[in-house]
PDB file of C-alpha atoms in Angstrom:
ATOM      1  CA  MET A 211     122.734 213.047  95.049  1.00 67.00           C
ATOM      2  CA  ALA A 212     126.271 212.346  93.874  1.00 69.00           C
ATOM      3  CA  THR A 213     129.153 211.119  95.992  1.00 74.00           C
ATOM      4  CA  ILE A 214     132.867 211.927  96.102  1.00 76.00           C
ATOM      5  CA  ARG A 215     135.285 209.052  95.736  1.00 74.00           C
ATOM      6  CA  GLY A 216     136.655 208.183  99.162  1.00 76.00           C
ATOM      7  CA  GLY A 217     134.379 210.706 100.885  1.00 82.00           C
ATOM      8  CA  PRO A 218     132.217 210.034 103.958  1.00 85.00           C
ATOM      9  CA  ALA A 219     129.049 209.392 101.931  1.00 86.00           C
ATOM     10  CA  ALA A 220     130.649 206.925  99.520  1.00 84.00           C
ATOM     11  CA  SER A 221     132.472 205.180 102.378  1.00 86.00           C
ATOM     12  CA  ALA A 222     129.172 204.721 104.244  1.00 88.00           C
ATOM     13  CA  GLY A 223     127.511 203.135 101.220  1.00 88.00           C
ATOM     14  CA  LEU A 224     125.554 206.042  99.737  1.00 87.00           C
ATOM     15  CA  ARG A 225     125.247 205.890  95.957  1.00 84.00           C
ATOM     16  CA  ALA A 226     124.599 208.281  93.118  1.00 77.00           C
ATOM     17  CA  GLY A 227     120.837 208.661  92.756  1.00 79.00           C
ATOM     18  CA  ASP A 228     120.065 208.300  96.472  1.00 85.00           C
ATOM     19  CA  ALA A 229     117.946 211.131  97.875  1.00 86.00           C
ATOM     20  CA  ILE A 230     118.514 212.404 101.416  1.00 89.00           C
ATOM     21  CA  VAL A 231     115.108 212.991 103.025  1.00 90.00           C
ATOM     22  CA  GLU A 232     116.141 213.481 106.685  1.00 91.00           C
ATOM     23  CA  VAL A 233     119.215 214.825 108.459  1.00 93.00           C
ATOM     24  CA  ASP A 234     119.427 214.035 112.184  1.00 92.00           C
ATOM     25  CA  GLY A 235     115.687 213.392 112.195  1.00 90.00           C
ATOM     26  CA  GLU A 236     114.778 216.664 110.458  1.00 90.00           C
ATOM     27  CA  LYS A 237     112.894 216.267 107.177  1.00 89.00           C
ATOM     28  CA  VAL A 238     114.696 217.883 104.235  1.00 87.00           C
ATOM     29  CA  ASP A 239     112.606 216.787 101.271  1.00 77.00           C
ATOM     30  CA  ALA A 240     110.906 218.963  98.651  1.00 71.00           C
ATOM     31  CA  GLU A 241     107.721 219.162 100.719  1.00 73.00           C
ATOM     32  CA  HIS A 242     109.722 221.047 103.356  1.00 70.00           C
ATOM     33  CA  ASN A 243     111.255 223.485 100.830  1.00 69.00           C
ATOM     34  CA  ALA A 244     114.706 221.948 101.093  1.00 73.00           C
ATOM     35  CA  ASN A 245     117.096 222.022  98.136  1.00 74.00           C
ATOM     36  CA  ALA A 246     120.559 220.555  97.601  1.00 73.00           C
ATOM     37  CA  GLU A 247     122.314 223.515  99.224  1.00 73.00           C
ATOM     38  CA  VAL A 248     120.112 223.304 102.349  1.00 81.00           C
ATOM     39  CA  VAL A 249     120.768 219.575 102.694  1.00 84.00           C
ATOM     40  CA  ALA A 250     124.516 220.066 102.212  1.00 81.00           C
ATOM     41  CA  ALA A 251     124.607 222.801 104.857  1.00 84.00           C
ATOM     42  CA  LYS A 252     122.857 220.571 107.402  1.00 87.00           C
ATOM     43  CA  CYS A 253     125.274 217.728 106.721  1.00 88.00           C
ATOM     44  CA  ARG A 254     128.397 219.841 107.244  1.00 87.00           C
ATOM     45  CA  GLY A 255     130.199 219.845 110.568  1.00 90.00           C
ATOM     46  CA  GLU A 256     133.478 219.249 112.349  1.00 91.00           C
ATOM     47  CA  PRO A 257     135.620 216.406 110.963  1.00 91.00           C
ATOM     48  CA  GLY A 258     135.144 213.305 113.091  1.00 92.00           C
ATOM     49  CA  SER A 259     131.623 214.203 114.229  1.00 94.00           C
ATOM     50  CA  LYS A 260     128.616 212.063 113.308  1.00 94.00           C
ATOM     51  CA  VAL A 261     125.471 212.850 111.336  1.00 93.00           C
ATOM     52  CA  ASP A 262     122.498 210.548 110.724  1.00 94.00           C
ATOM     53  CA  VAL A 263     120.827 210.706 107.322  1.00 92.00           C
ATOM     54  CA  THR A 264     117.791 208.896 105.997  1.00 92.00           C
ATOM     55  CA  ILE A 265     117.943 208.165 102.284  1.00 91.00           C
ATOM     56  CA  LEU A 266     115.352 207.218  99.699  1.00 89.00           C
ATOM     57  CA  ARG A 267     116.741 204.663  97.257  1.00 87.00           C
ATOM     58  CA  ASN A 268     115.420 203.129  94.062  1.00 83.00           C
ATOM     59  CA  ASN A 269     115.705 199.356  94.262  1.00 77.00           C
ATOM     60  CA  ASP A 270     117.588 197.680  91.421  1.00 70.00           C
ATOM     61  CA  ASP A 271     115.293 194.644  91.264  1.00 68.00           C
ATOM     62  CA  ASP A 272     111.983 196.475  90.888  1.00 66.00           C
ATOM     63  CA  ASP A 273     110.508 199.953  90.583  1.00 72.00           C
ATOM     64  CA  LYS A 274     109.875 200.304  94.312  1.00 80.00           C
ATOM     65  CA  GLN A 275     111.725 202.664  96.640  1.00 84.00           C
ATOM     66  CA  SER A 276     113.033 201.980 100.120  1.00 87.00           C
ATOM     67  CA  THR A 277     114.355 204.128 102.952  1.00 89.00           C
ATOM     68  CA  GLU A 278     117.499 203.495 104.965  1.00 90.00           C
ATOM     69  CA  ARG A 279     119.060 205.320 107.907  1.00 93.00           C
ATOM     70  CA  ILE A 280     122.845 205.693 107.697  1.00 92.00           C
ATOM     71  CA  THR A 281     125.351 207.263 110.074  1.00 93.00           C
ATOM     72  CA  LEU A 282     128.139 209.255 108.439  1.00 92.00           C
ATOM     73  CA  THR A 283     131.422 210.294 109.999  1.00 93.00           C
ATOM     74  CA  ARG A 284     132.262 213.776 108.769  1.00 91.00           C
ATOM     75  CA  ALA A 285     135.698 214.316 107.241  1.00 88.00           C
ATOM     76  CA  LYS A 286     137.560 216.873 105.207  1.00 83.00           C
ATOM     77  CA  ILE A 287     136.973 216.071 101.564  1.00 76.00           C
ATOM     78  CA  ASN A 288     138.651 216.876  98.289  1.00 71.00           C
ATOM     79  CA  PRO A 289     136.083 217.216  95.484  1.00 73.00           C
ATOM     80  CA  ASN A 290     136.515 215.039  92.420  1.00 78.00           C
ATOM     81  CA  PRO A 291     138.634 217.056  89.967  1.00 87.00           C
ATOM     82  CA  ILE A 292     137.566 218.141  86.499  1.00 93.00           C
ATOM     83  CA  GLU A 293     138.660 215.707  83.803  1.00 92.00           C
ATOM     84  CA  ALA A 294     139.747 217.168  80.455  1.00 94.00           C
ATOM     85  CA  SER A 295     140.176 215.199  77.234  1.00 93.00           C
ATOM     86  CA  THR A 296     139.699 215.426  73.467  1.00 93.00           C
ATOM     87  CA  TYR A 297     138.101 213.102  70.956  1.00 91.00           C
ATOM     88  CA  THR A 298     137.148 213.025  67.281  1.00 92.00           C
ATOM     89  CA  SER A 299     133.437 212.952  66.409  1.00 90.00           C
ATOM     90  CA  ASP A 300     131.861 210.771  63.733  1.00 90.00           C
ATOM     91  CA  LYS A 301     132.053 213.760  61.384  1.00 88.00           C
ATOM     92  CA  GLY A 302     135.766 214.201  61.944  1.00 89.00           C
ATOM     93  CA  LYS A 303     135.484 217.207  64.255  1.00 90.00           C
ATOM     94  CA  ARG A 304     137.887 217.580  67.176  1.00 92.00           C
ATOM     95  CA  VAL A 305     135.967 218.086  70.419  1.00 94.00           C
ATOM     96  CA  GLY A 306     137.265 219.165  73.818  1.00 94.00           C
ATOM     97  CA  LEU A 307     135.458 217.439  76.702  1.00 95.00           C
ATOM     98  CA  LEU A 308     135.343 218.718  80.279  1.00 96.00           C
ATOM     99  CA  ARG A 309     133.708 216.471  82.881  1.00 95.00           C
ATOM    100  CA  VAL A 310     132.680 218.591  85.887  1.00 95.00           C
ATOM    101  CA  PRO A 311     131.484 216.346  88.759  1.00 91.00           C
ATOM    102  CA  SER A 312     130.760 219.185  91.233  1.00 89.00           C
ATOM    103  CA  PHE A 313     131.264 222.891  91.868  1.00 91.00           C
ATOM    104  CA  SER A 314     133.774 223.913  94.522  1.00 90.00           C
ATOM    105  CA  THR A 315     136.192 226.742  95.230  1.00 90.00           C
ATOM    106  CA  ASN A 316     138.665 225.021  92.875  1.00 91.00           C
ATOM    107  CA  THR A 317     136.271 224.554  89.950  1.00 94.00           C
ATOM    108  CA  VAL A 318     136.992 227.757  88.012  1.00 94.00           C
ATOM    109  CA  LYS A 319     140.774 227.260  88.123  1.00 94.00           C
ATOM    110  CA  GLU A 320     140.389 223.627  87.096  1.00 94.00           C
ATOM    111  CA  MET A 321     138.047 224.628  84.268  1.00 95.00           C
ATOM    112  CA  VAL A 322     140.508 227.254  82.992  1.00 94.00           C
ATOM    113  CA  ASP A 323     143.306 224.668  83.129  1.00 94.00           C
ATOM    114  CA  GLY A 324     141.062 222.154  81.366  1.00 93.00           C
ATOM    115  CA  LEU A 325     140.207 224.581  78.579  1.00 92.00           C
ATOM    116  CA  ARG A 326     143.871 225.381  78.055  1.00 91.00           C
ATOM    117  CA  SER A 327     144.665 221.682  77.999  1.00 91.00           C
ATOM    118  CA  VAL A 328     142.110 220.695  75.350  1.00 90.00           C
ATOM    119  CA  GLU A 329     142.819 223.746  73.206  1.00 85.00           C
ATOM    120  CA  SER A 330     146.564 223.103  73.251  1.00 84.00           C
ATOM    121  CA  ASP A 331     146.127 219.373  72.662  1.00 72.00           C
ATOM    122  CA  ALA A 332     144.582 219.948  69.227  1.00 68.00           C
ATOM    123  CA  ALA A 333     142.758 222.535  67.174  1.00 82.00           C
ATOM    124  CA  VAL A 334     139.363 221.751  68.665  1.00 91.00           C
ATOM    125  CA  ASP A 335     136.177 222.662  66.819  1.00 93.00           C
ATOM    126  CA  ALA A 336     133.812 222.612  69.824  1.00 94.00           C
ATOM    127  CA  ILE A 337     133.675 222.276  73.600  1.00 95.00           C
ATOM    128  CA  VAL A 338     131.449 219.846  75.507  1.00 97.00           C
ATOM    129  CA  VAL A 339     130.937 220.315  79.257  1.00 97.00           C
ATOM    130  CA  ASP A 340     129.512 217.236  80.971  1.00 97.00           C
ATOM    131  CA  ILE A 341     127.601 218.136  84.141  1.00 96.00           C
ATOM    132  CA  ARG A 342     125.490 214.990  84.324  1.00 93.00           C
ATOM    133  CA  GLY A 343     125.154 213.874  87.928  1.00 89.00           C
ATOM    134  CA  ASN A 344     126.507 217.224  89.124  1.00 89.00           C
ATOM    135  CA  VAL A 345     124.264 218.203  92.036  1.00 83.00           C
ATOM    136  CA  GLY A 346     125.978 221.581  92.469  1.00 81.00           C
ATOM    137  CA  GLY A 347     127.905 222.554  95.557  1.00 81.00           C
ATOM    138  CA  TYR A 348     129.441 226.022  95.848  1.00 86.00           C
ATOM    139  CA  MET A 349     127.010 228.457  94.181  1.00 88.00           C
ATOM    140  CA  PRO A 350     129.534 231.250  93.382  1.00 92.00           C
ATOM    141  CA  ALA A 351     131.580 228.711  91.425  1.00 93.00           C
ATOM    142  CA  GLY A 352     128.608 228.109  89.124  1.00 94.00           C
ATOM    143  CA  VAL A 353     128.364 231.855  88.478  1.00 95.00           C
ATOM    144  CA  ASP A 354     132.108 232.292  87.922  1.00 95.00           C
ATOM    145  CA  ALA A 355     132.267 229.234  85.650  1.00 96.00           C
ATOM    146  CA  ALA A 356     129.513 230.718  83.464  1.00 96.00           C
ATOM    147  CA  LYS A 357     131.578 233.902  83.137  1.00 95.00           C
ATOM    148  CA  LEU A 358     134.296 231.874  81.421  1.00 95.00           C
ATOM    149  CA  PHE A 359     132.051 231.409  78.384  1.00 95.00           C
ATOM    150  CA  LEU A 360     130.025 234.629  78.231  1.00 94.00           C
ATOM    151  CA  PRO A 361     130.754 238.045  76.702  1.00 93.00           C
ATOM    152  CA  ALA A 362     130.807 241.124  78.910  1.00 92.00           C
ATOM    153  CA  ARG A 363     127.520 242.340  80.431  1.00 92.00           C
ATOM    154  CA  SER A 364     125.748 239.002  79.889  1.00 94.00           C
ATOM    155  CA  HIS A 365     123.248 238.464  82.714  1.00 94.00           C
ATOM    156  CA  ILE A 366     123.807 235.309  84.759  1.00 94.00           C
ATOM    157  CA  ILE A 367     121.455 235.373  87.751  1.00 92.00           C
ATOM    158  CA  ALA A 368     119.736 237.678  90.213  1.00 89.00           C
ATOM    159  CA  GLU A 369     119.644 237.006  93.946  1.00 84.00           C
ATOM    160  CA  ILE A 370     116.544 238.358  95.668  1.00 82.00           C
ATOM    161  CA  GLY A 371     116.776 239.138  99.381  1.00 77.00           C
ATOM    162  CA  PRO A 372     114.031 239.397 102.004  1.00 78.00           C
ATOM    163  CA  SER A 373     113.074 242.982 101.097  1.00 76.00           C
ATOM    164  CA  PRO A 374     111.739 244.041  97.670  1.00 72.00           C
ATOM    165  CA  ASN A 375     114.744 246.286  96.993  1.00 78.00           C
ATOM    166  CA  SER A 376     117.448 243.822  98.023  1.00 82.00           C
ATOM    167  CA  ILE A 377     118.285 242.393  94.609  1.00 86.00           C
ATOM    168  CA  LYS A 378     121.836 241.471  93.688  1.00 86.00           C
ATOM    169  CA  THR A 379     122.605 240.762  90.043  1.00 91.00           C
ATOM    170  CA  TYR A 380     125.526 238.766  88.675  1.00 91.00           C
ATOM    171  CA  ASP A 381     126.789 239.639  85.197  1.00 93.00           C
ATOM    172  CA  ALA A 382     129.750 238.476  83.131  1.00 93.00           C
ATOM    173  CA  ASP A 383     132.793 240.723  82.804  1.00 90.00           C
ATOM    174  CA  GLY A 384     134.038 239.060  79.606  1.00 84.00           C
ATOM    175  CA  ILE A 385     137.631 238.886  80.847  1.00 82.00           C
ATOM    176  CA  GLY A 386     139.378 235.888  79.302  1.00 78.00           C
ATOM    177  CA  ALA A 387     136.080 234.323  78.260  1.00 79.00           C
ATOM    178  CA  GLU A 388     135.931 231.566  75.636  1.00 87.00           C
ATOM    179  CA  THR A 389     133.224 232.903  73.330  1.00 88.00           C
ATOM    180  CA  ARG A 390     134.537 231.629  69.990  1.00 89.00           C
ATOM    181  CA  LEU A 391     133.930 227.877  69.975  1.00 92.00           C
ATOM    182  CA  PRO A 392     130.519 226.164  69.825  1.00 95.00           C
ATOM    183  CA  LEU A 393     129.547 224.961  73.310  1.00 96.00           C
ATOM    184  CA  TYR A 394     127.396 221.993  74.336  1.00 97.00           C
ATOM    185  CA  LEU A 395     126.271 221.028  77.855  1.00 98.00           C
ATOM    186  CA  LEU A 396     125.322 217.484  78.863  1.00 97.00           C
ATOM    187  CA  VAL A 397     122.781 217.402  81.706  1.00 96.00           C
ATOM    188  CA  ASP A 398     120.467 214.901  83.360  1.00 93.00           C
ATOM    189  CA  LYS A 399     117.815 214.849  86.080  1.00 87.00           C
ATOM    190  CA  ARG A 400     120.502 215.034  88.797  1.00 86.00           C
ATOM    191  CA  THR A 401     122.024 218.260  87.449  1.00 91.00           C
ATOM    192  CA  ALA A 402     121.095 220.774  90.148  1.00 88.00           C
ATOM    193  CA  SER A 403     121.949 223.852  92.204  1.00 88.00           C
ATOM    194  CA  ALA A 404     125.157 225.558  91.023  1.00 91.00           C
ATOM    195  CA  ALA A 405     125.232 223.287  87.959  1.00 94.00           C
ATOM    196  CA  GLU A 406     121.727 224.445  87.039  1.00 94.00           C
ATOM    197  CA  ILE A 407     122.762 228.085  87.393  1.00 94.00           C
ATOM    198  CA  PHE A 408     125.733 227.433  85.119  1.00 96.00           C
ATOM    199  CA  ALA A 409     123.626 225.678  82.480  1.00 96.00           C
ATOM    200  CA  ALA A 410     120.731 228.147  82.609  1.00 96.00           C
ATOM    201  CA  ALA A 411     123.003 231.177  82.220  1.00 96.00           C
ATOM    202  CA  LEU A 412     124.650 229.735  79.118  1.00 96.00           C
ATOM    203  CA  GLN A 413     121.357 228.577  77.624  1.00 97.00           C
ATOM    204  CA  ASP A 414     119.479 231.829  78.347  1.00 96.00           C
ATOM    205  CA  ASN A 415     122.269 233.837  76.729  1.00 95.00           C
ATOM    206  CA  ARG A 416     122.174 231.490  73.732  1.00 95.00           C
ATOM    207  CA  ARG A 417     125.814 230.620  74.287  1.00 96.00           C
ATOM    208  CA  ALA A 418     125.361 226.863  74.644  1.00 96.00           C
ATOM    209  CA  MET A 419     123.089 224.067  73.509  1.00 96.00           C
ATOM    210  CA  VAL A 420     121.850 221.942  76.411  1.00 96.00           C
ATOM    211  CA  VAL A 421     121.565 218.231  75.670  1.00 94.00           C
TER     212      VAL A 421
END
């Protein structure tokens, strides 16, 4: 998991890399078919209310893991914003860097603003999007963010419902998309959920190189 600066999880002592395995006594690990979105949904609630989570943590001193039960006080949170910057590579190329810590309802606007910022800052030769440690969040934001880099009619993802015929597909419309510059995505083992959708869509359409 990843935490938001000043959010309930960080304030209670949860750290990046912790895995939530129980919420209010209900197991939410992989063996019980729980993913990041399921865990997030179970943790949500009215600001000021309490939720008990059990985490699995890797100990710093050895390779062993330990569990700890922590009580969180829910609060309204503001996701960490996207950070945009530019730098010069060893080969003298100007690179625009977008660090995307999570996907929320504000992500697409922030990403558009970030792209405009790095492209106006200098004549960049490539774009790097850093989604390391990004455990997802708001799934539609991952789809809409992918649209920013894909030409029209590029397939992003299909959502399959309970019946065989209930399939909803998401494709790019190509409106305002950045399809000119080389694109690189930085991922790690904590990149998940909406971030995975974003990365997979760009990789499957051969728009980005995943590193």
